[in-house]
PDB file of C-alpha atoms in Angstrom:
ATOM      1  CA  LEU A  37      -0.082   0.225  -0.001  1.00  0.00           C
ATOM      2  CA  PHE A  38       2.679   2.578   1.084  1.00  0.00           C
ATOM      3  CA  ASP A  39       5.803   3.201  -0.580  1.00  0.00           C
ATOM      4  CA  ALA A  40       8.124   1.651   1.204  1.00  0.00           C
ATOM      5  CA  HIS A  41      10.894   0.426  -1.264  1.00  0.00           C
ATOM      6  CA  PRO A  42      13.380   2.624  -3.395  1.00  0.00           C
ATOM      7  CA  PRO A  43      13.103   4.704  -5.090  1.00  0.00           C
ATOM      8  CA  PHE A  44      11.239   6.415  -2.216  1.00  0.00           C
ATOM      9  CA  GLN A  45       8.160   8.555  -3.713  1.00  0.00           C
ATOM     10  CA  ILE A  46       6.069  10.412  -0.977  1.00  0.00           C
ATOM     11  CA  ASP A  47       3.299  10.891  -3.285  1.00  0.00           C
ATOM     12  CA  GLY A  48       2.378   7.256  -3.083  1.00  0.00           C
ATOM     13  CA  ASN A  49       1.885   7.676   0.780  1.00  0.00           C
ATOM     14  CA  PHE A  50      -0.140  11.072   0.774  1.00  0.00           C
ATOM     15  CA  GLY A  51      -2.301   9.720  -2.044  1.00  0.00           C
ATOM     16  CA  GLY A  52      -2.881   6.461  -0.091  1.00  0.00           C
ATOM     17  CA  THR A  53      -3.622   8.524   3.068  1.00  0.00           C
ATOM     18  CA  ALA A  54      -5.858  11.384   1.108  1.00  0.00           C
ATOM     19  CA  GLY A  55      -7.935   8.172  -0.449  1.00  0.00           C
ATOM     20  CA  ILE A  56      -8.175   6.771   3.127  1.00  0.00           C
ATOM     21  CA  LEU A  57      -9.809  10.167   4.225  1.00  0.00           C
ATOM     22  CA  GLU A  58     -11.884  10.803   1.291  1.00  0.00           C
ATOM     23  CA  MET A  59     -13.714   7.489   2.081  1.00  0.00           C
ATOM     24  CA  LEU A  60     -14.752   9.095   5.629  1.00  0.00           C
ATOM     25  CA  VAL A  61     -15.759  13.051   4.558  1.00  0.00           C
ATOM     26  CA  GLN A  62     -15.897  14.537   0.917  1.00  0.00           C
ATOM     27  CA  SER A  63     -16.596  17.811   0.781  1.00  0.00           C
ATOM     28  CA  HIS A  64     -16.986  19.809  -2.465  1.00  0.00           C
ATOM     29  CA  ARG A  65     -19.297  21.878  -4.352  1.00  0.00           C
ATOM     30  CA  GLY A  66     -20.417  23.512  -1.161  1.00  0.00           C
ATOM     31  CA  GLU A  67     -21.116  20.264   0.766  1.00  0.00           C
ATOM     32  CA  ILE A  68     -19.823  18.387   3.397  1.00  0.00           C
ATOM     33  CA  HIS A  69     -20.439  14.512   3.082  1.00  0.00           C
ATOM     34  CA  LEU A  70     -19.982  12.621   6.044  1.00  0.00           C
ATOM     35  CA  LEU A  71     -18.914   8.644   5.684  1.00  0.00           C
ATOM     36  CA  PRO A  72     -19.605   8.716   1.866  1.00  0.00           C
ATOM     37  CA  ALA A  73     -17.711   5.231   1.403  1.00  0.00           C
ATOM     38  CA  LEU A  74     -17.482   3.586   4.365  1.00  0.00           C
ATOM     39  CA  PRO A  75     -16.137   0.238   3.709  1.00  0.00           C
ATOM     40  CA  PRO A  76     -17.887  -2.839   5.462  1.00  0.00           C
ATOM     41  CA  ALA A  77     -15.001  -3.405   7.065  1.00  0.00           C
ATOM     42  CA  TRP A  78     -15.391  -0.754   9.236  1.00  0.00           C
ATOM     43  CA  PRO A  79     -18.065  -1.084  11.029  1.00  0.00           C
ATOM     44  CA  GLU A  80     -17.350   1.082  13.864  1.00  0.00           C
ATOM     45  CA  GLY A  81     -14.909   3.591  14.451  1.00  0.00           C
ATOM     46  CA  ARG A  82     -14.193   7.357  15.402  1.00  0.00           C
ATOM     47  CA  VAL A  83     -11.802  10.015  13.889  1.00  0.00           C
ATOM     48  CA  THR A  84     -10.865  13.307  14.565  1.00  0.00           C
ATOM     49  CA  GLY A  85      -9.440  16.274  13.246  1.00  0.00           C
ATOM     50  CA  ILE A  86     -10.333  15.816   9.166  1.00  0.00           C
ATOM     51  CA  ARG A  87     -10.395  19.557   7.860  1.00  0.00           C
ATOM     52  CA  ALA A  88     -13.192  19.811   5.067  1.00  0.00           C
ATOM     53  CA  ARG A  89     -13.413  22.692   2.370  1.00  0.00           C
ATOM     54  CA  GLY A  90     -14.680  26.161   3.977  1.00  0.00           C
ATOM     55  CA  ALA A  91     -12.205  25.515   6.916  1.00  0.00           C
ATOM     56  CA  VAL A  92     -14.332  23.301   8.951  1.00  0.00           C
ATOM     57  CA  THR A  93     -12.887  20.430  11.051  1.00  0.00           C
ATOM     58  CA  VAL A  94     -14.871  17.242  11.466  1.00  0.00           C
ATOM     59  CA  ASP A  95     -14.847  14.298  13.975  1.00  0.00           C
ATOM     60  CA  LEU A  96     -16.685  11.499  13.201  1.00  0.00           C
ATOM     61  CA  GLU A  97     -17.977   8.674  15.477  1.00  0.00           C
ATOM     62  CA  TRP A  98     -20.015   5.600  13.892  1.00  0.00           C
ATOM     63  CA  ARG A  99     -21.369   2.234  14.928  1.00  0.00           C
ATOM     64  CA  ALA A 100     -22.612  -0.581  12.718  1.00  0.00           C
ATOM     65  CA  GLY A 101     -21.615   1.129   9.576  1.00  0.00           C
ATOM     66  CA  LYS A 102     -23.902   4.186  10.366  1.00  0.00           C
ATOM     67  CA  LEU A 103     -23.302   7.941  11.779  1.00  0.00           C
ATOM     68  CA  VAL A 104     -23.302   7.995  15.444  1.00  0.00           C
ATOM     69  CA  VAL A 105     -22.382  11.603  15.595  1.00  0.00           C
ATOM     70  CA  ALA A 106     -20.462  14.379  14.078  1.00  0.00           C
ATOM     71  CA  THR A 107     -19.041  17.511  15.679  1.00  0.00           C
ATOM     72  CA  LEU A 108     -18.213  20.339  13.380  1.00  0.00           C
ATOM     73  CA  THR A 109     -16.198  23.195  14.208  1.00  0.00           C
ATOM     74  CA  ALA A 110     -15.520  26.367  11.641  1.00  0.00           C
ATOM     75  CA  ASP A 111     -12.867  28.314  11.580  1.00  0.00           C
ATOM     76  CA  ARG A 112     -15.347  31.483  10.936  1.00  0.00           C
ATOM     77  CA  ASP A 113     -19.252  31.773  11.037  1.00  0.00           C
ATOM     78  CA  GLY A 114     -21.100  30.908   8.519  1.00  0.00           C
ATOM     79  CA  THR A 115     -24.096  28.360   7.039  1.00  0.00           C
ATOM     80  CA  TYR A 116     -22.903  24.809   5.794  1.00  0.00           C
ATOM     81  CA  ARG A 117     -24.514  21.990   4.148  1.00  0.00           C
ATOM     82  CA  VAL A 118     -23.931  18.669   5.636  1.00  0.00           C
ATOM     83  CA  ARG A 119     -24.916  15.533   3.996  1.00  0.00           C
ATOM     84  CA  LEU A 120     -25.769  12.630   6.697  1.00  0.00           C
ATOM     85  CA  SER A 121     -26.858  10.154   3.914  1.00  0.00           C
ATOM     86  CA  PRO A 122     -27.804   9.481   0.458  1.00  0.00           C
ATOM     87  CA  THR A 123     -30.909  10.999   1.180  1.00  0.00           C
ATOM     88  CA  GLU A 124     -30.596  13.454   4.275  1.00  0.00           C
ATOM     89  CA  VAL A 125     -29.378  17.022   4.113  1.00  0.00           C
ATOM     90  CA  ARG A 126     -29.306  19.682   6.535  1.00  0.00           C
ATOM     91  CA  ASP A 127     -27.915  23.400   6.637  1.00  0.00           C
ATOM     92  CA  VAL A 128     -26.557  23.856   9.648  1.00  0.00           C
ATOM     93  CA  GLN A 129     -25.171  27.704  11.233  1.00  0.00           C
ATOM     94  CA  LEU A 130     -21.995  27.194  12.504  1.00  0.00           C
ATOM     95  CA  LYS A 131     -20.175  29.890  14.637  1.00  0.00           C
ATOM     96  CA  ALA A 132     -16.665  30.372  14.600  1.00  0.00           C
ATOM     97  CA  GLY A 133     -14.696  28.249  17.018  1.00  0.00           C
ATOM     98  CA  LEU A 134     -17.844  26.410  18.813  1.00  0.00           C
ATOM     99  CA  PRO A 135     -18.195  22.838  18.154  1.00  0.00           C
ATOM    100  CA  PHE A 136     -21.807  22.008  16.901  1.00  0.00           C
ATOM    101  CA  LEU A 137     -23.071  18.413  17.048  1.00  0.00           C
ATOM    102  CA  VAL A 138     -25.030  16.626  14.279  1.00  0.00           C
ATOM    103  CA  LYS A 139     -26.856  13.495  14.976  1.00  0.00           C
ATOM    104  CA  PRO A 140     -28.631  11.835  12.304  1.00  0.00           C
TER     105      PRO A 140
END
């Protein structure tokens, strides 16, 4: 998976890590999508400190392959669109530096 062979190329390591993060959070087109491609091999988990577009830090916890809670902390005030599932989208109002809990 990682480039641990000569010649060493760091881009493979960064690409692998970026791919894993994209399975947990995607942010594009003005939307933060939580757990868009969670693999079945990860039925439970927790991750903290993922940065999304719009200067938002995302912490996630999931069980049985479903989101339990997400904490969003923005660097600036604003309204953010959050996709919790393929069919559930919410607009949330975030205040700079204040954690905001999102539960499905």
